[in-house]
Amino acid sequence: RYFSTTEDGKPRVLFVCVANSCRSQLAEALGRKYLSDIYEVHSAGSTPSTPNPLAIEFLKNKGYDTSELYSKSYADIPKPVNIAIALCDEGDMECNSYFDTSILERRCWSQKDPVKVDGSEGDKMEVMETVYNNIEKLMIEFKEQSLKDLKKN
């Protein structure tokens, strides 16, 4: 169940937040870095907008190619989704209440939205750094657990 695969033989992981503009974009970039050898990596939003310019600038400063990052709707993501990971903080969206039965497993990595931080651009970038580091740590742990699970199967 956990590792049913896509056409290319990889399970599909989806990072979700409301607008698919910041947190899920950071997670998609990190997911491509850490998970693309074992997962097909996607991000989407329940009400997609456009990638936040600060998030794109932040990722570029970290050395990421952002040319393929864009805001996507959940409806645009191939199904089934093996694991969906919500990044919304409390009040944005309830982690277990979104989408449909084509998602085989749901997780919640609740993160503060850097875009909604009151303060200067520097304040927002500081929160973005914290959120990025949090997601990176969770991503590494997730990969380690996924590799253990693959060995069991």
PDB file of C-alpha atoms in Angstrom:
ATOM      1  CA  ARG A   1       0.000   0.000   0.000  1.00  0.00           C
ATOM      2  CA  TYR A   2       2.616   2.521   1.098  1.00  0.00           C
ATOM      3  CA  PHE A   3       4.898   1.836  -1.829  1.00  0.00           C
ATOM      4  CA  SER A   4       2.495   1.205  -4.675  1.00  0.00           C
ATOM      5  CA  THR A   5       4.221   2.905  -7.574  1.00  0.00           C
ATOM      6  CA  THR A   6       3.688   5.284 -10.473  1.00  0.00           C
ATOM      7  CA  GLU A   7       4.380   4.454 -14.108  1.00  0.00           C
ATOM      8  CA  ASP A   8       8.095   5.099 -13.644  1.00  0.00           C
ATOM      9  CA  GLY A   9       8.202   2.740 -10.674  1.00  0.00           C
ATOM     10  CA  LYS A  10       8.335   5.402  -7.950  1.00  0.00           C
ATOM     11  CA  PRO A  11       5.710   6.210  -5.328  1.00  0.00           C
ATOM     12  CA  ARG A  12       4.264   9.732  -5.575  1.00  0.00           C
ATOM     13  CA  VAL A  13       4.683  12.295  -2.770  1.00  0.00           C
ATOM     14  CA  LEU A  14       2.747  15.563  -2.728  1.00  0.00           C
ATOM     15  CA  PHE A  15       3.546  18.639  -0.610  1.00  0.00           C
ATOM     16  CA  VAL A  16       0.464  20.758   0.033  1.00  0.00           C
ATOM     17  CA  CYS A  17      -0.389  24.202   1.340  1.00  0.00           C
ATOM     18  CA  VAL A  18      -3.245  26.539   0.531  1.00  0.00           C
ATOM     19  CA  ALA A  19      -1.782  28.701  -2.261  1.00  0.00           C
ATOM     20  CA  ASN A  20       1.185  26.537  -3.355  1.00  0.00           C
ATOM     21  CA  SER A  21       3.193  29.746  -3.245  1.00  0.00           C
ATOM     22  CA  CYS A  22       5.743  29.390  -0.438  1.00  0.00           C
ATOM     23  CA  ARG A  23       5.924  26.467   2.014  1.00  0.00           C
ATOM     24  CA  SER A  24       4.994  23.766  -0.483  1.00  0.00           C
ATOM     25  CA  GLN A  25       7.355  25.345  -3.049  1.00  0.00           C
ATOM     26  CA  LEU A  26      10.202  25.125  -0.515  1.00  0.00           C
ATOM     27  CA  ALA A  27       9.207  21.509   0.165  1.00  0.00           C
ATOM     28  CA  GLU A  28       9.064  20.638  -3.540  1.00  0.00           C
ATOM     29  CA  ALA A  29      12.571  22.044  -4.058  1.00  0.00           C
ATOM     30  CA  LEU A  30      13.858  20.138  -1.016  1.00  0.00           C
ATOM     31  CA  GLY A  31      11.944  17.040  -2.099  1.00  0.00           C
ATOM     32  CA  ARG A  32      13.593  17.088  -5.505  1.00  0.00           C
ATOM     33  CA  LYS A  33      16.966  17.413  -3.781  1.00  0.00           C
ATOM     34  CA  TYR A  34      16.475  14.653  -1.206  1.00  0.00           C
ATOM     35  CA  LEU A  35      13.730  12.355  -2.485  1.00  0.00           C
ATOM     36  CA  SER A  36      13.771  12.253  -6.279  1.00  0.00           C
ATOM     37  CA  ASP A  37      15.787   9.027  -6.314  1.00  0.00           C
ATOM     38  CA  ILE A  38      12.904   7.161  -4.633  1.00  0.00           C
ATOM     39  CA  TYR A  39       9.795   9.380  -5.095  1.00  0.00           C
ATOM     40  CA  GLU A  40       8.028  11.270  -7.839  1.00  0.00           C
ATOM     41  CA  VAL A  41       7.852  14.716  -6.142  1.00  0.00           C
ATOM     42  CA  HIS A  42       4.991  17.218  -6.555  1.00  0.00           C
ATOM     43  CA  SER A  43       3.526  20.235  -4.789  1.00  0.00           C
ATOM     44  CA  ALA A  44       0.053  21.739  -5.035  1.00  0.00           C
ATOM     45  CA  GLY A  45      -2.441  23.984  -3.319  1.00  0.00           C
ATOM     46  CA  SER A  46      -6.143  23.845  -2.612  1.00  0.00           C
ATOM     47  CA  THR A  47      -6.416  27.369  -4.078  1.00  0.00           C
ATOM     48  CA  PRO A  48      -3.189  27.875  -6.068  1.00  0.00           C
ATOM     49  CA  SER A  49      -1.924  31.366  -6.848  1.00  0.00           C
ATOM     50  CA  THR A  50       1.635  32.087  -8.016  1.00  0.00           C
ATOM     51  CA  PRO A  51       4.989  31.326  -6.403  1.00  0.00           C
ATOM     52  CA  ASN A  52       5.818  34.024  -3.881  1.00  0.00           C
ATOM     53  CA  PRO A  53       8.706  36.183  -5.173  1.00  0.00           C
ATOM     54  CA  LEU A  54      10.450  36.024  -1.765  1.00  0.00           C
ATOM     55  CA  ALA A  55      10.286  32.218  -1.813  1.00  0.00           C
ATOM     56  CA  ILE A  56      11.753  32.139  -5.324  1.00  0.00           C
ATOM     57  CA  GLU A  57      14.500  34.608  -4.346  1.00  0.00           C
ATOM     58  CA  PHE A  58      15.219  32.554  -1.216  1.00  0.00           C
ATOM     59  CA  LEU A  59      15.536  29.309  -3.202  1.00  0.00           C
ATOM     60  CA  LYS A  60      17.731  30.950  -5.846  1.00  0.00           C
ATOM     61  CA  ASN A  61      20.018  32.221  -3.075  1.00  0.00           C
ATOM     62  CA  LYS A  62      20.256  28.606  -1.845  1.00  0.00           C
ATOM     63  CA  GLY A  63      21.380  27.526  -5.330  1.00  0.00           C
ATOM     64  CA  TYR A  64      18.129  25.954  -6.551  1.00  0.00           C
ATOM     65  CA  ASP A  65      16.960  26.090 -10.154  1.00  0.00           C
ATOM     66  CA  THR A  66      13.481  27.592  -9.771  1.00  0.00           C
ATOM     67  CA  SER A  67      12.604  27.644 -13.482  1.00  0.00           C
ATOM     68  CA  GLU A  68      10.215  24.686 -13.166  1.00  0.00           C
ATOM     69  CA  LEU A  69       8.469  25.830  -9.987  1.00  0.00           C
ATOM     70  CA  TYR A  70       4.938  27.087 -10.480  1.00  0.00           C
ATOM     71  CA  SER A  71       1.697  27.009  -8.475  1.00  0.00           C
ATOM     72  CA  LYS A  72      -0.410  23.953  -9.198  1.00  0.00           C
ATOM     73  CA  SER A  73      -3.859  22.808  -8.213  1.00  0.00           C
ATOM     74  CA  TYR A  74      -4.358  19.466  -6.535  1.00  0.00           C
ATOM     75  CA  ALA A  75      -6.569  18.583  -9.534  1.00  0.00           C
ATOM     76  CA  ASP A  76      -3.483  18.834 -11.797  1.00  0.00           C
ATOM     77  CA  ILE A  77      -1.504  16.203  -9.881  1.00  0.00           C
ATOM     78  CA  PRO A  78      -1.480  12.635 -11.252  1.00  0.00           C
ATOM     79  CA  LYS A  79      -3.293  10.107  -9.072  1.00  0.00           C
ATOM     80  CA  PRO A  80      -2.953   8.125  -6.935  1.00  0.00           C
ATOM     81  CA  VAL A  81      -0.866  10.096  -4.457  1.00  0.00           C
ATOM     82  CA  ASN A  82       0.957   7.711  -2.149  1.00  0.00           C
ATOM     83  CA  ILE A  83       1.734  10.293   0.538  1.00  0.00           C
ATOM     84  CA  ALA A  84       0.433  13.847   0.882  1.00  0.00           C
ATOM     85  CA  ILE A  85       2.226  16.075   3.360  1.00  0.00           C
ATOM     86  CA  ALA A  86       0.441  19.266   4.426  1.00  0.00           C
ATOM     87  CA  LEU A  87       2.620  22.189   5.462  1.00  0.00           C
ATOM     88  CA  CYS A  88      -0.126  24.578   6.580  1.00  0.00           C
ATOM     89  CA  ASP A  89      -0.077  25.916  10.086  1.00  0.00           C
ATOM     90  CA  GLU A  90      -3.069  25.781  12.383  1.00  0.00           C
ATOM     91  CA  GLY A  91      -5.830  28.021  11.139  1.00  0.00           C
ATOM     92  CA  ASP A  92      -4.854  27.726   7.465  1.00  0.00           C
ATOM     93  CA  MET A  93      -6.159  24.249   6.828  1.00  0.00           C
ATOM     94  CA  GLU A  94      -6.777  21.118   8.817  1.00  0.00           C
ATOM     95  CA  CYS A  95      -4.216  18.534   7.800  1.00  0.00           C
ATOM     96  CA  ASN A  96      -6.607  15.593   7.646  1.00  0.00           C
ATOM     97  CA  SER A  97      -9.575  17.258   5.971  1.00  0.00           C
ATOM     98  CA  TYR A  98      -8.339  17.896   2.449  1.00  0.00           C
ATOM     99  CA  PHE A  99      -8.813  16.162  -0.860  1.00  0.00           C
ATOM    100  CA  ASP A 100      -9.976  12.649  -1.607  1.00  0.00           C
ATOM    101  CA  THR A 101      -9.514   8.919  -1.316  1.00  0.00           C
ATOM    102  CA  SER A 102      -6.846   8.789  -4.048  1.00  0.00           C
ATOM    103  CA  ILE A 103      -4.403   9.819  -1.308  1.00  0.00           C
ATOM    104  CA  LEU A 104      -3.163   6.647   0.350  1.00  0.00           C
ATOM    105  CA  GLU A 105      -1.540   8.330   3.362  1.00  0.00           C
ATOM    106  CA  ARG A 106      -1.627  11.848   4.853  1.00  0.00           C
ATOM    107  CA  ARG A 107       0.904  13.562   7.092  1.00  0.00           C
ATOM    108  CA  CYS A 108       1.155  17.023   8.587  1.00  0.00           C
ATOM    109  CA  TRP A 109       4.370  19.029   8.851  1.00  0.00           C
ATOM    110  CA  SER A 110       2.721  22.196  10.161  1.00  0.00           C
ATOM    111  CA  GLN A 111       4.840  25.279   9.406  1.00  0.00           C
ATOM    112  CA  LYS A 112       4.307  28.999   9.916  1.00  0.00           C
ATOM    113  CA  ASP A 113       3.618  30.888   6.672  1.00  0.00           C
ATOM    114  CA  PRO A 114       6.606  33.243   6.141  1.00  0.00           C
ATOM    115  CA  VAL A 115       4.545  35.394   3.781  1.00  0.00           C
ATOM    116  CA  LYS A 116       2.030  36.218   6.533  1.00  0.00           C
ATOM    117  CA  VAL A 117       4.651  37.378   9.038  1.00  0.00           C
ATOM    118  CA  ASP A 118       4.187  40.973  10.134  1.00  0.00           C
ATOM    119  CA  GLY A 119       7.335  42.963   9.544  1.00  0.00           C
ATOM    120  CA  SER A 120       9.946  43.727   6.956  1.00  0.00           C
ATOM    121  CA  GLU A 121      11.131  41.623   4.046  1.00  0.00           C
ATOM    122  CA  GLY A 122      14.114  40.706   6.233  1.00  0.00           C
ATOM    123  CA  ASP A 123      11.748  39.445   8.950  1.00  0.00           C
ATOM    124  CA  LYS A 124       9.917  37.313   6.389  1.00  0.00           C
ATOM    125  CA  MET A 125      13.222  35.921   5.054  1.00  0.00           C
ATOM    126  CA  GLU A 126      14.315  35.056   8.597  1.00  0.00           C
ATOM    127  CA  VAL A 127      11.118  33.052   9.147  1.00  0.00           C
ATOM    128  CA  MET A 128      11.566  31.486   5.687  1.00  0.00           C
ATOM    129  CA  GLU A 129      15.049  30.299   6.730  1.00  0.00           C
ATOM    130  CA  THR A 130      13.573  28.706   9.865  1.00  0.00           C
ATOM    131  CA  VAL A 131      10.754  27.041   7.898  1.00  0.00           C
ATOM    132  CA  TYR A 132      13.229  25.831   5.248  1.00  0.00           C
ATOM    133  CA  ASN A 133      15.490  24.326   7.927  1.00  0.00           C
ATOM    134  CA  ASN A 134      12.502  22.666   9.627  1.00  0.00           C
ATOM    135  CA  ILE A 135      11.304  21.147   6.341  1.00  0.00           C
ATOM    136  CA  GLU A 136      14.825  20.034   5.429  1.00  0.00           C
ATOM    137  CA  LYS A 137      15.185  18.208   8.766  1.00  0.00           C
ATOM    138  CA  LEU A 138      11.780  16.543   8.324  1.00  0.00           C
ATOM    139  CA  MET A 139      12.680  15.658   4.711  1.00  0.00           C
ATOM    140  CA  ILE A 140      15.902  13.919   5.755  1.00  0.00           C
ATOM    141  CA  GLU A 141      14.066  11.976   8.489  1.00  0.00           C
ATOM    142  CA  PHE A 142      11.313  11.071   5.999  1.00  0.00           C
ATOM    143  CA  LYS A 143      13.861   9.783   3.481  1.00  0.00           C
ATOM    144  CA  GLU A 144      15.652   7.716   6.123  1.00  0.00           C
ATOM    145  CA  GLN A 145      12.347   6.157   7.222  1.00  0.00           C
ATOM    146  CA  SER A 146      11.303   5.556   3.598  1.00  0.00           C
ATOM    147  CA  LEU A 147      14.562   3.760   2.876  1.00  0.00           C
ATOM    148  CA  LYS A 148      14.057   1.577   5.980  1.00  0.00           C
ATOM    149  CA  ASP A 149      10.504   0.798   4.859  1.00  0.00           C
ATOM    150  CA  LEU A 150      11.712  -0.105   1.361  1.00  0.00           C
ATOM    151  CA  LYS A 151      14.254  -2.543   2.805  1.00  0.00           C
ATOM    152  CA  LYS A 152      11.483  -4.242   4.801  1.00  0.00           C
ATOM    153  CA  ASN A 153       9.414  -4.752   1.652  1.00  0.00           C
TER     154      ASN A 153
END
